[in-house]
């Protein structure tokens, strides 16, 4: 077997480009340097006057987090694949002889960003990039939420009761190792399956309720371009409707209409939207123990055509990125979901730019 040379590597990279390397498209379309000011502010690295090995470039490290999010990778798997894949090395600007960050370095970088609360600023930075590229929030907005799974906790009933009350169980307080592995913010809820028509054409009397543990991702997308514009992370048991009044509505949208499902229909929300100048297109609920009036059925059906577009966002994050919270605590879960929202917007940006170039 002959030794690989420089031109052999270049030929292999050219073949990867021809096969459609998504990361190469990211490099061409997304200016990752725009994130540098926010990264440097959050990390607050020293000037190096005290010596020691200099840290890895923060933009390079942020691009590693993008790779992780795109491929649903653990830190250990990320370290291995960066060393193994030419496409990853090219995206990061690393040569075969360059030093690659190990799993611990990746964890520490993400943890520093998490504790600094940097994810919101990073998200807003890319949203500003989208606006500067001409993708303004337009044609109204659509709200929805989805459950995001987290590792299940094996707790006693007494421990669960303490957690619901916001207390640390007594047996955990003197055991820091156990406490660090216990997620005190994720919650159990019931996930109802959507009833499907049976073979004889009838509908089942009830849906199937499936226990679910984790968090909930709330988003607001603009109707025109379907970018995520506002978002929030809560535990899985949190109400969808109450989040509407907690910063999910985007006042910068050029239109005032708001679409959402019946979980967001309440007098408090309707009054809030009217006071803030929004026009409610929220689905109406079925009257209790009465059939749904035909005109409301038709109205809801028309709204569903528009509202359903938000489902594509969650489908992309779960099927393409395998969205899952591996960490412990809502602060880290917020970082994970925030990264998924940024990467989704990047993927959407690539798609729209490709369509524009081919038009």
Coordinates of C-alpha atoms in Angstrom, one line a residue:
X1 CA 0.0 0.0 0.0
X2 CA 1.5 3.3 -1.1
X3 CA 1.8 6.2 1.4
X4 CA -1.0 8.9 0.9
X5 CA 0.3 12.2 -0.4
X6 CA -1.0 15.7 -0.5
X7 CA -2.7 15.4 -3.9
X8 CA -4.4 12.2 -2.8
X9 CA -6.1 14.0 0.1
X10 CA -7.1 16.9 -2.2
X11 CA -8.6 14.4 -4.7
X12 CA -10.6 12.7 -1.9
X13 CA -11.9 16.1 -0.7
X14 CA -12.9 17.0 -4.3
X15 CA -14.8 13.8 -4.4
X16 CA -16.6 14.6 -1.2
X17 CA -17.5 18.0 -2.6
X18 CA -19.0 16.3 -5.7
X19 CA -21.1 14.0 -3.5
X20 CA -22.6 17.0 -1.7
X21 CA -20.7 17.8 1.6
X22 CA -23.2 19.7 3.8
X23 CA -20.4 21.1 6.0
X24 CA -18.7 22.6 2.9
X25 CA -22.0 24.3 2.1
X26 CA -22.1 25.6 5.6
X27 CA -18.6 27.1 5.2
X28 CA -19.5 28.8 1.9
X29 CA -22.8 30.2 3.1
X30 CA -22.5 30.9 6.9
X31 CA -20.0 33.5 8.1
X32 CA -19.0 31.9 11.4
X33 CA -16.8 34.9 12.3
X34 CA -19.9 36.9 13.2
X35 CA -20.1 34.7 16.4
X36 CA -16.6 35.6 17.5
X37 CA -17.5 38.7 19.6
X38 CA -20.2 36.9 21.6
X39 CA -17.9 33.8 22.1
X40 CA -15.0 35.9 23.3
X41 CA -17.2 37.9 25.7
X42 CA -18.7 34.7 27.2
X43 CA -15.4 32.8 27.5
X44 CA -13.4 35.7 28.9
X45 CA -10.0 34.0 28.1
X46 CA -6.9 35.5 29.7
X47 CA -4.4 37.4 27.6
X48 CA -1.8 34.6 27.9
X49 CA 0.7 36.6 29.9
X50 CA 0.8 34.0 32.6
X51 CA 1.9 31.3 30.1
X52 CA 0.4 27.9 29.5
X53 CA -0.9 26.3 26.4
X54 CA -3.1 28.8 24.4
X55 CA -6.8 27.8 24.1
X56 CA -8.3 26.6 20.9
X57 CA -9.8 29.3 18.6
X58 CA -13.4 29.9 19.9
X59 CA -14.9 29.9 16.4
X60 CA -13.3 26.5 15.7
X61 CA -14.8 25.2 19.0
X62 CA -18.2 26.6 18.1
X63 CA -18.1 24.9 14.8
X64 CA -17.4 21.7 16.7
X65 CA -20.7 22.2 18.6
X66 CA -22.4 22.7 15.2
X67 CA -21.0 19.3 14.0
X68 CA -22.2 17.7 17.3
X69 CA -25.7 19.2 16.9
X70 CA -26.0 18.2 13.2
X71 CA -25.0 14.6 13.9
X72 CA -26.3 14.1 17.5
X73 CA -22.8 13.2 18.8
X74 CA -21.4 12.7 22.3
X75 CA -18.2 14.5 23.2
X76 CA -16.2 11.2 22.9
X77 CA -17.7 10.4 19.5
X78 CA -17.1 13.9 18.3
X79 CA -13.4 13.7 19.2
X80 CA -13.1 10.4 17.3
X81 CA -14.9 11.5 14.2
X82 CA -12.9 14.8 13.9
X83 CA -9.8 12.7 13.8
X84 CA -11.4 10.2 11.4
X85 CA -13.3 12.3 8.8
X86 CA -11.8 14.5 6.2
X87 CA -15.0 16.4 5.8
X88 CA -15.0 17.4 9.5
X89 CA -11.3 18.4 9.3
X90 CA -11.9 20.6 6.3
X91 CA -14.9 22.3 7.9
X92 CA -12.8 23.1 11.0
X93 CA -9.8 24.1 8.9
X94 CA -7.6 21.4 10.5
X95 CA -4.8 19.5 8.7
X96 CA -3.8 15.9 9.3
X97 CA -1.0 17.0 11.6
X98 CA -2.9 19.6 13.6
X99 CA -3.9 19.1 17.2
X100 CA -7.6 18.2 17.6
X101 CA -9.6 19.1 20.8
X102 CA -10.3 16.1 23.0
X103 CA -13.7 15.3 24.5
X104 CA -12.9 17.0 27.8
X105 CA -12.0 20.2 26.0
X106 CA -15.2 20.2 24.0
X107 CA -17.2 19.6 27.2
X108 CA -15.4 22.5 29.0
X109 CA -16.0 24.9 26.1
X110 CA -19.7 24.1 26.0
X111 CA -20.0 24.3 29.8
X112 CA -18.4 27.7 29.9
X113 CA -20.8 29.0 27.2
X114 CA -23.7 27.4 29.2
X115 CA -22.8 28.9 32.5
X116 CA -22.3 32.3 30.8
X117 CA -25.8 32.1 29.4
X118 CA -24.3 32.8 25.9
X119 CA -26.8 30.8 23.8
X120 CA -29.4 33.5 23.5
X121 CA -26.8 36.0 22.3
X122 CA -25.5 33.5 19.8
X123 CA -29.0 32.9 18.5
X124 CA -29.7 36.6 18.2
X125 CA -26.4 37.1 16.4
X126 CA -27.4 34.7 13.7
X127 CA -30.9 36.1 13.5
X128 CA -29.4 39.5 12.8
X129 CA -27.4 37.8 10.0
X130 CA -30.6 36.5 8.5
X131 CA -32.2 39.9 8.7
X132 CA -29.2 41.5 7.0
X133 CA -29.4 38.9 4.2
X134 CA -33.0 40.1 3.6
X135 CA -34.9 37.4 5.5
X136 CA -37.0 39.6 7.7
X137 CA -39.8 38.1 9.9
X138 CA -42.8 38.4 7.6
X139 CA -46.4 37.4 7.0
X140 CA -47.2 36.6 10.7
X141 CA -46.0 34.0 13.1
X142 CA -46.7 30.4 14.1
X143 CA -46.3 29.1 17.7
X144 CA -46.0 25.5 18.8
X145 CA -44.1 23.3 21.3
X146 CA -42.6 19.8 21.2
X147 CA -41.3 17.4 23.8
X148 CA -37.6 16.7 24.0
X149 CA -36.6 13.5 25.7
X150 CA -34.0 13.3 28.5
X151 CA -32.4 10.3 30.3
X152 CA -35.1 8.9 32.7
X153 CA -34.5 9.3 36.4
X154 CA -35.1 6.5 38.9
X155 CA -36.5 8.3 42.0
X156 CA -38.7 7.2 44.8
X157 CA -42.1 8.7 45.4
X158 CA -40.8 10.8 48.3
X159 CA -37.9 12.1 46.1
X160 CA -40.3 13.0 43.4
X161 CA -42.5 14.9 45.8
X162 CA -39.5 16.9 47.1
X163 CA -38.5 17.7 43.5
X164 CA -41.9 19.0 42.6
X165 CA -41.8 21.3 45.6
X166 CA -38.4 22.6 44.6
X167 CA -36.5 20.9 47.4
X168 CA -33.4 18.7 47.2
X169 CA -34.2 15.2 48.8
X170 CA -32.5 14.8 52.1
X171 CA -30.6 11.7 51.0
X172 CA -29.0 13.6 48.2
X173 CA -27.7 16.6 50.1
X174 CA -24.6 14.8 51.5
X175 CA -23.9 12.8 48.3
X176 CA -22.6 15.4 45.8
X177 CA -21.7 12.6 43.2
X178 CA -25.3 11.4 43.2
X179 CA -26.7 14.9 43.2
X180 CA -24.7 15.8 40.1
X181 CA -26.2 13.0 38.1
X182 CA -29.8 13.7 39.1
X183 CA -31.9 16.0 36.9
X184 CA -34.0 18.1 39.2
X185 CA -35.6 20.1 36.5
X186 CA -36.9 17.6 33.9
X187 CA -40.5 16.4 34.5
X188 CA -42.8 13.6 33.6
X189 CA -45.9 14.3 31.5
X190 CA -48.3 12.3 29.4
X191 CA -47.9 12.3 25.6
X192 CA -51.2 11.5 23.8
X193 CA -51.1 9.7 20.5
X194 CA -53.2 11.2 17.7
X195 CA -56.2 8.9 17.3
X196 CA -56.4 7.4 13.8
X197 CA -59.4 6.1 12.1
X198 CA -59.8 2.3 12.5
X199 CA -60.3 -0.2 9.6
X200 CA -64.1 0.0 9.9
X201 CA -64.0 3.8 9.5
X202 CA -64.8 4.6 13.2
X203 CA -62.6 6.7 15.5
X204 CA -61.4 5.2 18.8
X205 CA -63.1 6.5 21.9
X206 CA -59.8 7.8 23.4
X207 CA -56.2 8.4 22.6
X208 CA -53.3 6.4 24.1
X209 CA -51.4 8.2 26.9
X210 CA -47.7 7.5 27.0
X211 CA -45.5 8.6 29.9
X212 CA -42.7 11.0 28.8
X213 CA -39.8 12.4 30.7
X214 CA -37.7 15.5 29.7
X215 CA -38.1 19.0 28.5
X216 CA -40.3 21.0 26.1
X217 CA -39.1 23.3 23.3
X218 CA -41.4 26.2 22.5
X219 CA -40.8 28.1 19.3
X220 CA -42.3 30.9 17.2
X221 CA -41.5 30.9 13.5
X222 CA -42.2 33.5 10.8
X223 CA -44.8 32.3 8.3
X224 CA -42.8 33.6 5.2
X225 CA -39.4 32.0 5.6
X226 CA -40.1 29.6 8.5
X227 CA -37.0 30.6 10.6
X228 CA -37.2 30.2 14.3
X229 CA -37.4 33.8 15.6
X230 CA -38.3 33.3 19.3
X231 CA -37.8 30.2 21.6
X232 CA -38.0 29.0 25.1
X233 CA -37.1 25.9 27.0
X234 CA -39.2 24.5 29.9
X235 CA -39.8 21.2 31.7
X236 CA -42.0 18.8 29.9
X237 CA -45.0 19.4 32.2
X238 CA -45.2 23.1 31.5
X239 CA -48.3 24.5 29.9
X240 CA -47.9 25.5 26.2
X241 CA -50.5 28.3 26.3
X242 CA -48.9 30.2 29.2
X243 CA -45.6 30.6 27.3
X244 CA -47.3 32.8 24.7
X245 CA -47.2 35.6 27.2
X246 CA -43.5 35.0 28.1
X247 CA -41.7 36.5 25.1
X248 CA -42.6 34.1 22.4
X249 CA -44.3 36.7 20.2
X250 CA -42.1 38.6 17.8
X251 CA -43.1 42.2 17.6
X252 CA -40.7 42.7 14.7
X253 CA -42.8 40.6 12.3
X254 CA -44.2 42.7 9.5
X255 CA -47.7 41.2 10.0
X256 CA -49.8 40.9 13.1
X257 CA -51.4 37.5 12.7
X258 CA -50.6 34.7 15.2
X259 CA -51.4 31.0 14.4
X260 CA -51.4 28.3 17.1
X261 CA -53.3 25.2 18.1
X262 CA -56.1 25.0 20.8
X263 CA -53.5 24.7 23.6
X264 CA -52.9 28.4 23.2
X265 CA -56.6 29.4 23.2
X266 CA -57.5 31.2 26.5
X267 CA -59.1 34.4 27.5
X268 CA -55.8 35.6 29.0
X269 CA -53.9 35.0 25.7
X270 CA -56.6 36.5 23.6
X271 CA -56.7 39.7 25.8
X272 CA -52.9 39.8 25.8
X273 CA -52.6 39.5 22.0
X274 CA -55.3 42.2 21.5
X275 CA -53.5 44.5 23.9
X276 CA -50.2 44.0 22.1
X277 CA -51.6 44.6 18.7
X278 CA -51.6 41.0 17.4
X279 CA -54.5 39.3 15.5
X280 CA -55.4 35.9 16.8
X281 CA -55.6 33.0 14.4
X282 CA -55.6 30.5 17.2
X283 CA -57.7 27.3 16.8
X284 CA -61.0 27.4 18.6
X285 CA -61.8 24.5 21.0
X286 CA -64.7 22.1 20.6
X287 CA -67.7 23.0 22.9
X288 CA -67.9 20.7 25.9
X289 CA -70.3 17.7 25.2
X290 CA -71.5 19.3 22.0
X291 CA -70.6 18.8 18.4
X292 CA -68.2 21.2 16.8
X293 CA -70.2 23.8 14.7
X294 CA -69.5 23.4 11.0
X295 CA -68.3 27.0 10.5
X296 CA -65.7 26.5 13.3
X297 CA -64.6 23.3 11.7
X298 CA -64.0 25.0 8.4
X299 CA -62.2 27.9 10.1
X300 CA -59.9 25.6 12.0
X301 CA -59.2 23.6 8.9
X302 CA -58.1 26.7 7.0
X303 CA -55.9 27.7 9.9
X304 CA -54.3 24.2 10.0
X305 CA -53.0 24.6 6.5
X306 CA -50.8 27.5 7.8
X307 CA -50.2 26.3 11.3
X308 CA -48.9 22.9 10.2
X309 CA -45.8 24.5 8.8
X310 CA -44.3 24.6 12.2
X311 CA -44.3 20.8 12.4
X312 CA -41.6 20.7 9.8
X313 CA -39.3 22.5 12.1
X314 CA -39.6 19.8 14.8
X315 CA -39.5 17.0 12.3
X316 CA -36.2 18.4 10.9
X317 CA -34.7 18.7 14.4
X318 CA -35.7 15.2 15.5
X319 CA -35.2 13.2 12.3
X320 CA -32.1 15.0 10.9
X321 CA -30.4 16.1 14.1
X322 CA -31.8 13.5 16.5
X323 CA -32.7 16.2 19.1
X324 CA -32.2 14.7 22.6
X325 CA -31.0 16.1 25.9
X326 CA -28.0 14.1 27.1
X327 CA -27.2 16.5 30.0
X328 CA -28.5 17.2 33.5
X329 CA -30.5 20.4 34.4
X330 CA -32.5 23.0 32.5
X331 CA -29.5 25.3 32.0
X332 CA -27.7 22.7 29.9
X333 CA -31.0 21.6 28.3
X334 CA -31.5 25.2 27.2
X335 CA -28.0 25.2 25.7
X336 CA -28.7 22.0 23.8
X337 CA -32.1 23.1 22.4
X338 CA -30.7 26.6 21.6
X339 CA -27.9 25.1 19.5
X340 CA -30.5 22.9 17.7
X341 CA -32.5 26.1 16.9
X342 CA -29.4 27.8 15.6
X343 CA -28.4 24.9 13.4
X344 CA -32.0 24.5 12.1
X345 CA -31.9 28.2 11.0
X346 CA -28.5 27.6 9.4
X347 CA -29.9 24.6 7.4
X348 CA -33.0 26.6 6.4
X349 CA -30.7 29.5 5.3
X350 CA -28.7 27.1 3.1
X351 CA -31.9 25.8 1.6
X352 CA -33.3 29.2 0.8
X353 CA -30.0 30.5 -0.6
X354 CA -29.7 27.4 -2.9
X355 CA -33.2 28.0 -4.2
X356 CA -32.4 31.7 -4.7
X357 CA -29.2 30.8 -6.6
X358 CA -31.1 28.4 -8.9
X359 CA -34.0 30.7 -9.6

